[in-house]
């Protein structure tokens, strides 16, 4: 069923239409005859000179006079063959009134902390603050905590009003066309993992891209200069799906750390790092071709020779901006073994019978952090990956903030292609350097797996959170020379984040250079800061943005977090941040998330989406829009309007 001939269309505006795509669901398309008598879902026609931008300043919202009537929505549902769902947050079951349902509420309470629950719900994103805490799960009444239901409200309009459960190209096309023609805000949810609020919007029409899970292994594939193994992948395949295909076909693919992420959804479109990134590059670097529904509603193919701008932009230029990706062809590698070393050190007492950790004084602890990072270029040059946390007890929000802190450092060093003996020998100089400053660890026996799939196999599931984030892609030059000012400045910035700020520090350390990215990956919109980068630092502030924190408190909490992230920026002038794990309010996000690619991306955005059909906070061109009625918070529950000029 591959290479079906597309029902050829006479309307060829912006894109070249080619006669091949990946899967049978991509053969079910909206035809020109379908829209002849239904102008609501007619295709878009940008005029070559002046694009037909809506003259209305704002997108419409439920309750507006021009909001489609129930009959119109019903007609739309018929066009979709019944794939329309009314947006309804699951926590509504916990509020008194007509939606109250004790059993359902208990179920929601039990499961809402899991990404497995979030991904199966059509409406909700992974966090609550992103919707302005529109219908949060009310806190369980707790003695001593004077929380009443008055602190919680369930506003259904803070969520997408309608959801198209997309299983075919036709569903995606009809949703885009209706949203564009009716001036309705359009949002795309895949798994709902996004930290920034790019996957939700109040009063929107949502396309739910969670059902396109087809996979096909291609043992021998040629695309331009690439000859090798490949796979056709549906845009809804998640990490755990790809792991099972890796086992089945005895292959390796670049996958995220999180087990439930949509790999060719937001992950790869925003960059996408994982265990193999120093060896095989980013998620975006794997893409050989793409199938995309664009803002005019047309279904197009993009590869290094076809619709080159679109192909360039989607690989790293961010999801929800240039089109809706329905499938891709991506690189595949032979199965490779992997070894992983893990050790910890900490201040304060060691509890339980924890092994492989030692307790050291504060001063030695921070010296140890320097020693660890001084080995990072060597680890990445061997195509390995560092992964670590520096935790602080108590964290920022705990009572007794002023008592002295204890810290612990946990890390894993993953070495693809190494057997256990090689890995142990490779780690030895790092352990020796730690021993030399009084961190008396023994070189741990690495965990060895015959394949990456075996290494990461586990029941899928990630936690959800309601935190705000900070990100910085520190360049290689920050870690190259442990005597340099930039190395020391980096260490000072990390230390103050944890020690003074009281936040947990996390980094994943990798080097997806252009050379590693190869063809066609090296020529894409991936943030240039990734190419120069080695240390991807993230910091979180969880628990400060829920319904119990007033907008003013949330603003203050974020301001404090940002002051500490600012020290990372000052320590790495000109570097960037990773859009998928960053602060929604990243200052100068255009430079941070996109670097010197931003201007070209904006030109492409204006060309392929002159209507502004696709909006996501911090996406290319998003600074021309604002969500109103959010009390100064960067949340998504309000009405989307153009910024006044
Ligand atoms: C637990 C956890 C672990 C993580 N681990 C990693 C990691 O190891 N490495 C890493 O790089 N990142 C990681 N991330 C960040 C992750 O890359 C982002 O959250 C990413 O946005 C998730 O994409 P998604 O499609 O699954 O999620 P969604 O929230 O559904 O979508 C994210 C964005 O992409 C858009 N989008 C989704 N599908 C499509 C599509 N088909 N076409 C166009 N736009 C689309 C959405 O509109 C939204 O803007 C992690 C996140 C979490 C929560
Ligand atoms: C559109 O409507 C006209 C008039 O009712 C009808 O003659 C025609 O067959 C319809 N076309 C399609 C494709 O349904
Ligand atoms: C759309 O139609 C299906 C099938 O008839 C139905 O189950 C669903 O509730 C409808 N959706 C809406 C929003 O009415
Ligand atoms: C708890 O809240 C209620 C309602 O807001 C208020 O009347 C009461 O005084 C509060 N009790 C305490 C101990 O603060
Ligand atoms: C899997 O692939 C690797 C690398 O090509 C090969 O060495 C190994 O024998 C294969 N395993 C099986 C079970 O086919
Ligand atoms: C201590 O180790 C034993 C054996 O490995 C394990 O069963 C037990 O759960 C551990 N106890 C704690 C407190 O970690
Ligand atoms: C924290 O402790 C220091 C030293 O004991 C003290 O000087 C300072 O006032 C304390 N700060 C707060 C906010 O309690
Ligand atoms: C580490 O080992 C050295 C040499 O054996 C010893 O002098 C030192 O006290 C030890 N340090 C700690 C923190 O145990
Ligand atoms: C709960 O709401 C009341 C009334 O708005 C407010 O005074 C109180 O501070 C809120 N409680 C919390 C913990 O936010």
PDB file of N, CA and C in Angstrom, residues 66-122:
ATOM      1  N   UNK A  66     -20.241  35.268  16.155  1.00  0.00           N
ATOM      2  CA  UNK A  66     -19.850  34.479  14.983  1.00  0.00           C
ATOM      3  C   UNK A  66     -19.262  33.104  15.338  1.00  0.00           C
ATOM      4  N   UNK A  67     -19.349  32.732  16.603  1.00  0.00           N
ATOM      5  CA  UNK A  67     -18.938  31.364  16.984  1.00  0.00           C
ATOM      6  C   UNK A  67     -19.923  30.383  16.328  1.00  0.00           C
ATOM      7  N   UNK A  68     -19.424  29.331  15.683  1.00  0.00           N
ATOM      8  CA  UNK A  68     -20.348  28.425  14.976  1.00  0.00           C
ATOM      9  C   UNK A  68     -21.447  27.867  15.889  1.00  0.00           C
ATOM     10  N   UNK A  69     -22.634  27.751  15.336  1.00  0.00           N
ATOM     11  CA  UNK A  69     -23.784  27.256  16.100  1.00  0.00           C
ATOM     12  C   UNK A  69     -23.628  25.753  16.330  1.00  0.00           C
ATOM     13  N   UNK A  70     -24.376  25.205  17.304  1.00  0.00           N
ATOM     14  CA  UNK A  70     -24.340  23.743  17.518  1.00  0.00           C
ATOM     15  C   UNK A  70     -24.621  22.981  16.220  1.00  0.00           C
ATOM     16  N   UNK A  71     -25.526  23.531  15.389  1.00  0.00           N
ATOM     17  CA  UNK A  71     -25.828  22.853  14.120  1.00  0.00           C
ATOM     18  C   UNK A  71     -24.591  22.796  13.212  1.00  0.00           C
ATOM     19  N   UNK A  72     -23.855  23.915  13.165  1.00  0.00           N
ATOM     20  CA  UNK A  72     -22.631  23.957  12.355  1.00  0.00           C
ATOM     21  C   UNK A  72     -21.602  22.933  12.858  1.00  0.00           C
ATOM     22  N   UNK A  73     -21.467  22.855  14.173  1.00  0.00           N
ATOM     23  CA  UNK A  73     -20.511  21.890  14.730  1.00  0.00           C
ATOM     24  C   UNK A  73     -20.964  20.464  14.400  1.00  0.00           C
ATOM     25  N   UNK A  74     -22.252  20.289  14.453  1.00  0.00           N
ATOM     26  CA  UNK A  74     -22.794  18.963  14.119  1.00  0.00           C
ATOM     27  C   UNK A  74     -22.507  18.612  12.654  1.00  0.00           C
ATOM     28  N   UNK A  75     -22.695  19.600  11.765  1.00  0.00           N
ATOM     29  CA  UNK A  75     -22.379  19.378  10.339  1.00  0.00           C
ATOM     30  C   UNK A  75     -20.892  19.031  10.174  1.00  0.00           C
ATOM     31  N   UNK A  76     -20.079  19.769  10.911  1.00  0.00           N
ATOM     32  CA  UNK A  76     -18.631  19.540  10.833  1.00  0.00           C
ATOM     33  C   UNK A  76     -18.314  18.102  11.293  1.00  0.00           C
ATOM     34  N   UNK A  77     -18.994  17.687  12.364  1.00  0.00           N
ATOM     35  CA  UNK A  77     -18.808  16.322  12.879  1.00  0.00           C
ATOM     36  C   UNK A  77     -19.198  15.289  11.813  1.00  0.00           C
ATOM     37  N   UNK A  78     -20.260  15.587  11.064  1.00  0.00           N
ATOM     38  CA  UNK A  78     -20.670  14.657   9.996  1.00  0.00           C
ATOM     39  C   UNK A  78     -19.587  14.577   8.917  1.00  0.00           C
ATOM     40  N   UNK A  79     -19.045  15.739   8.546  1.00  0.00           N
ATOM     41  CA  UNK A  79     -17.956  15.764   7.565  1.00  0.00           C
ATOM     42  C   UNK A  79     -16.783  14.899   8.023  1.00  0.00           C
ATOM     43  N   UNK A  80     -16.560  14.922   9.343  1.00  0.00           N
ATOM     44  CA  UNK A  80     -15.431  14.178   9.908  1.00  0.00           C
ATOM     45  C   UNK A  80     -15.759  12.705  10.141  1.00  0.00           C
ATOM     46  N   UNK A  81     -16.986  12.317   9.847  1.00  0.00           N
ATOM     47  CA  UNK A  81     -17.386  10.943  10.133  1.00  0.00           C
ATOM     48  C   UNK A  81     -17.462  10.652  11.618  1.00  0.00           C
ATOM     49  N   UNK A  82     -17.788  11.681  12.431  1.00  0.00           N
ATOM     50  CA  UNK A  82     -17.984  11.455  13.865  1.00  0.00           C
ATOM     51  C   UNK A  82     -16.733  11.617  14.711  1.00  0.00           C
ATOM     52  N   UNK A  83     -15.680  12.222  14.166  1.00  0.00           N
ATOM     53  CA  UNK A  83     -14.407  12.318  14.912  1.00  0.00           C
ATOM     54  C   UNK A  83     -14.317  13.556  15.808  1.00  0.00           C
ATOM     55  N   UNK A  84     -15.427  14.287  15.949  1.00  0.00           N
ATOM     56  CA  UNK A  84     -15.386  15.511  16.763  1.00  0.00           C
ATOM     57  C   UNK A  84     -15.764  15.202  18.217  1.00  0.00           C
ATOM     58  N   UNK A  85     -14.968  15.737  19.130  1.00  0.00           N
ATOM     59  CA  UNK A  85     -15.194  15.529  20.568  1.00  0.00           C
ATOM     60  C   UNK A  85     -15.380  16.908  21.195  1.00  0.00           C
ATOM     61  N   UNK A  86     -16.315  17.011  22.130  1.00  0.00           N
ATOM     62  CA  UNK A  86     -16.485  18.277  22.857  1.00  0.00           C
ATOM     63  C   UNK A  86     -15.399  18.349  23.921  1.00  0.00           C
ATOM     64  N   UNK A  87     -14.705  19.475  23.982  1.00  0.00           N
ATOM     65  CA  UNK A  87     -13.629  19.630  24.962  1.00  0.00           C
ATOM     66  C   UNK A  87     -14.168  19.647  26.380  1.00  0.00           C
ATOM     67  N   UNK A  88     -13.573  18.833  27.233  1.00  0.00           N
ATOM     68  CA  UNK A  88     -14.130  18.705  28.582  1.00  0.00           C
ATOM     69  C   UNK A  88     -13.029  18.228  29.524  1.00  0.00           C
ATOM     70  N   UNK A  89     -12.550  19.105  30.424  1.00  0.00           N
ATOM     71  CA  UNK A  89     -11.436  18.679  31.280  1.00  0.00           C
ATOM     72  C   UNK A  89     -11.877  17.615  32.289  1.00  0.00           C
ATOM     73  N   UNK A  90     -11.078  16.588  32.480  1.00  0.00           N
ATOM     74  CA  UNK A  90     -11.485  15.486  33.360  1.00  0.00           C
ATOM     75  C   UNK A  90     -11.724  15.914  34.807  1.00  0.00           C
ATOM     76  N   UNK A  91     -11.006  16.934  35.281  1.00  0.00           N
ATOM     77  CA  UNK A  91     -11.177  17.344  36.677  1.00  0.00           C
ATOM     78  C   UNK A  91     -12.539  17.989  36.934  1.00  0.00           C
ATOM     79  N   UNK A  92     -13.297  18.293  35.876  1.00  0.00           N
ATOM     80  CA  UNK A  92     -14.644  18.854  36.054  1.00  0.00           C
ATOM     81  C   UNK A  92     -15.501  17.911  36.891  1.00  0.00           C
ATOM     82  N   UNK A  93     -15.161  16.625  36.867  1.00  0.00           N
ATOM     83  CA  UNK A  93     -15.911  15.641  37.652  1.00  0.00           C
ATOM     84  C   UNK A  93     -15.771  15.864  39.152  1.00  0.00           C
ATOM     85  N   UNK A  94     -14.800  16.668  39.552  1.00  0.00           N
ATOM     86  CA  UNK A  94     -14.550  16.886  40.983  1.00  0.00           C
ATOM     87  C   UNK A  94     -15.243  18.140  41.523  1.00  0.00           C
ATOM     88  N   UNK A  95     -15.967  18.862  40.686  1.00  0.00           N
ATOM     89  CA  UNK A  95     -16.603  20.111  41.108  1.00  0.00           C
ATOM     90  C   UNK A  95     -18.099  19.893  41.311  1.00  0.00           C
ATOM     91  N   UNK A  96     -18.637  20.533  42.356  1.00  0.00           N
ATOM     92  CA  UNK A  96     -20.076  20.415  42.574  1.00  0.00           C
ATOM     93  C   UNK A  96     -20.826  20.918  41.343  1.00  0.00           C
ATOM     94  N   UNK A  97     -21.969  20.341  41.079  1.00  0.00           N
ATOM     95  CA  UNK A  97     -22.751  20.783  39.925  1.00  0.00           C
ATOM     96  C   UNK A  97     -23.057  19.607  39.025  1.00  0.00           C
ATOM     97  N   UNK A  98     -23.518  19.926  37.826  1.00  0.00           N
ATOM     98  CA  UNK A  98     -24.022  18.868  36.934  1.00  0.00           C
ATOM     99  C   UNK A  98     -22.946  17.868  36.493  1.00  0.00           C
ATOM    100  N   UNK A  99     -21.677  18.272  36.539  1.00  0.00           N
ATOM    101  CA  UNK A  99     -20.619  17.362  36.070  1.00  0.00           C
ATOM    102  C   UNK A  99     -20.037  16.495  37.177  1.00  0.00           C
ATOM    103  N   UNK A 100     -20.499  16.728  38.424  1.00  0.00           N
ATOM    104  CA  UNK A 100     -19.907  16.013  39.549  1.00  0.00           C
ATOM    105  C   UNK A 100     -20.094  14.512  39.400  1.00  0.00           C
ATOM    106  N   UNK A 101     -18.994  13.785  39.614  1.00  0.00           N
ATOM    107  CA  UNK A 101     -19.045  12.328  39.487  1.00  0.00           C
ATOM    108  C   UNK A 101     -17.949  11.778  40.401  1.00  0.00           C
ATOM    109  N   UNK A 102     -18.367  11.295  41.551  1.00  0.00           N
ATOM    110  CA  UNK A 102     -17.414  10.950  42.601  1.00  0.00           C
ATOM    111  C   UNK A 102     -16.411   9.892  42.128  1.00  0.00           C
ATOM    112  N   UNK A 103     -16.915   8.850  41.475  1.00  0.00           N
ATOM    113  CA  UNK A 103     -16.034   7.750  41.050  1.00  0.00           C
ATOM    114  C   UNK A 103     -15.041   8.239  39.991  1.00  0.00           C
ATOM    115  N   UNK A 104     -15.550   9.010  39.044  1.00  0.00           N
ATOM    116  CA  UNK A 104     -14.685   9.555  38.000  1.00  0.00           C
ATOM    117  C   UNK A 104     -13.630  10.475  38.616  1.00  0.00           C
ATOM    118  N   UNK A 105     -14.062  11.297  39.568  1.00  0.00           N
ATOM    119  CA  UNK A 105     -13.132  12.213  40.234  1.00  0.00           C
ATOM    120  C   UNK A 105     -12.025  11.417  40.922  1.00  0.00           C
ATOM    121  N   UNK A 106     -12.384  10.357  41.601  1.00  0.00           N
ATOM    122  CA  UNK A 106     -11.379   9.539  42.288  1.00  0.00           C
ATOM    123  C   UNK A 106     -10.396   8.951  41.272  1.00  0.00           C
ATOM    124  N   UNK A 107     -10.925   8.535  40.142  1.00  0.00           N
ATOM    125  CA  UNK A 107     -10.077   7.973  39.091  1.00  0.00           C
ATOM    126  C   UNK A 107      -9.104   9.041  38.556  1.00  0.00           C
ATOM    127  N   UNK A 108      -9.647  10.232  38.315  1.00  0.00           N
ATOM    128  CA  UNK A 108      -8.818  11.329  37.790  1.00  0.00           C
ATOM    129  C   UNK A 108      -7.721  11.678  38.797  1.00  0.00           C
ATOM    130  N   UNK A 109      -8.121  11.752  40.077  1.00  0.00           N
ATOM    131  CA  UNK A 109      -7.167  12.054  41.138  1.00  0.00           C
ATOM    132  C   UNK A 109      -6.023  11.048  41.156  1.00  0.00           C
ATOM    133  N   UNK A 110      -6.382   9.788  41.011  1.00  0.00           N
ATOM    134  CA  UNK A 110      -5.389   8.717  41.106  1.00  0.00           C
ATOM    135  C   UNK A 110      -4.424   8.753  39.921  1.00  0.00           C
ATOM    136  N   UNK A 111      -4.915   9.123  38.752  1.00  0.00           N
ATOM    137  CA  UNK A 111      -4.119   8.950  37.532  1.00  0.00           C
ATOM    138  C   UNK A 111      -3.535  10.217  36.928  1.00  0.00           C
ATOM    139  N   UNK A 112      -3.992  11.392  37.375  1.00  0.00           N
ATOM    140  CA  UNK A 112      -3.617  12.597  36.635  1.00  0.00           C
ATOM    141  C   UNK A 112      -2.135  12.940  36.754  1.00  0.00           C
ATOM    142  N   UNK A 113      -1.425  12.304  37.669  1.00  0.00           N
ATOM    143  CA  UNK A 113       0.013  12.552  37.762  1.00  0.00           C
ATOM    144  C   UNK A 113       0.826  11.762  36.756  1.00  0.00           C
ATOM    145  N   UNK A 114       0.155  11.020  35.883  1.00  0.00           N
ATOM    146  CA  UNK A 114       0.882  10.171  34.939  1.00  0.00           C
ATOM    147  C   UNK A 114       0.706  10.647  33.505  1.00  0.00           C
ATOM    148  N   UNK A 115       1.796  10.613  32.747  1.00  0.00           N
ATOM    149  CA  UNK A 115       1.716  10.990  31.332  1.00  0.00           C
ATOM    150  C   UNK A 115       0.835  10.009  30.558  1.00  0.00           C
ATOM    151  N   UNK A 116       0.667   8.794  31.076  1.00  0.00           N
ATOM    152  CA  UNK A 116      -0.190   7.811  30.400  1.00  0.00           C
ATOM    153  C   UNK A 116      -1.652   8.271  30.425  1.00  0.00           C
ATOM    154  N   UNK A 117      -2.031   8.942  31.471  1.00  0.00           N
ATOM    155  CA  UNK A 117      -3.387   9.488  31.583  1.00  0.00           C
ATOM    156  C   UNK A 117      -3.537  10.716  30.686  1.00  0.00           C
ATOM    157  N   UNK A 118      -2.570  11.608  30.756  1.00  0.00           N
ATOM    158  CA  UNK A 118      -2.637  12.857  29.979  1.00  0.00           C
ATOM    159  C   UNK A 118      -2.704  12.554  28.481  1.00  0.00           C
ATOM    160  N   UNK A 119      -1.931  11.559  28.043  1.00  0.00           N
ATOM    161  CA  UNK A 119      -1.877  11.314  26.595  1.00  0.00           C
ATOM    162  C   UNK A 119      -3.168  10.716  26.065  1.00  0.00           C
ATOM    163  N   UNK A 120      -3.933  10.049  26.932  1.00  0.00           N
ATOM    164  CA  UNK A 120      -5.185   9.442  26.480  1.00  0.00           C
ATOM    165  C   UNK A 120      -6.378  10.377  26.622  1.00  0.00           C
ATOM    166  N   UNK A 121      -6.169  11.548  27.215  1.00  0.00           N
ATOM    167  CA  UNK A 121      -7.268  12.502  27.316  1.00  0.00           C
ATOM    168  C   UNK A 121      -7.162  13.478  26.150  1.00  0.00           C
ATOM    169  N   UNK A 122      -8.282  13.707  25.440  1.00  0.00           N
ATOM    170  CA  UNK A 122      -8.191  14.579  24.265  1.00  0.00           C
ATOM    171  C   UNK A 122      -7.890  16.036  24.595  1.00  0.00           C
TER     172      UNK A 122
END
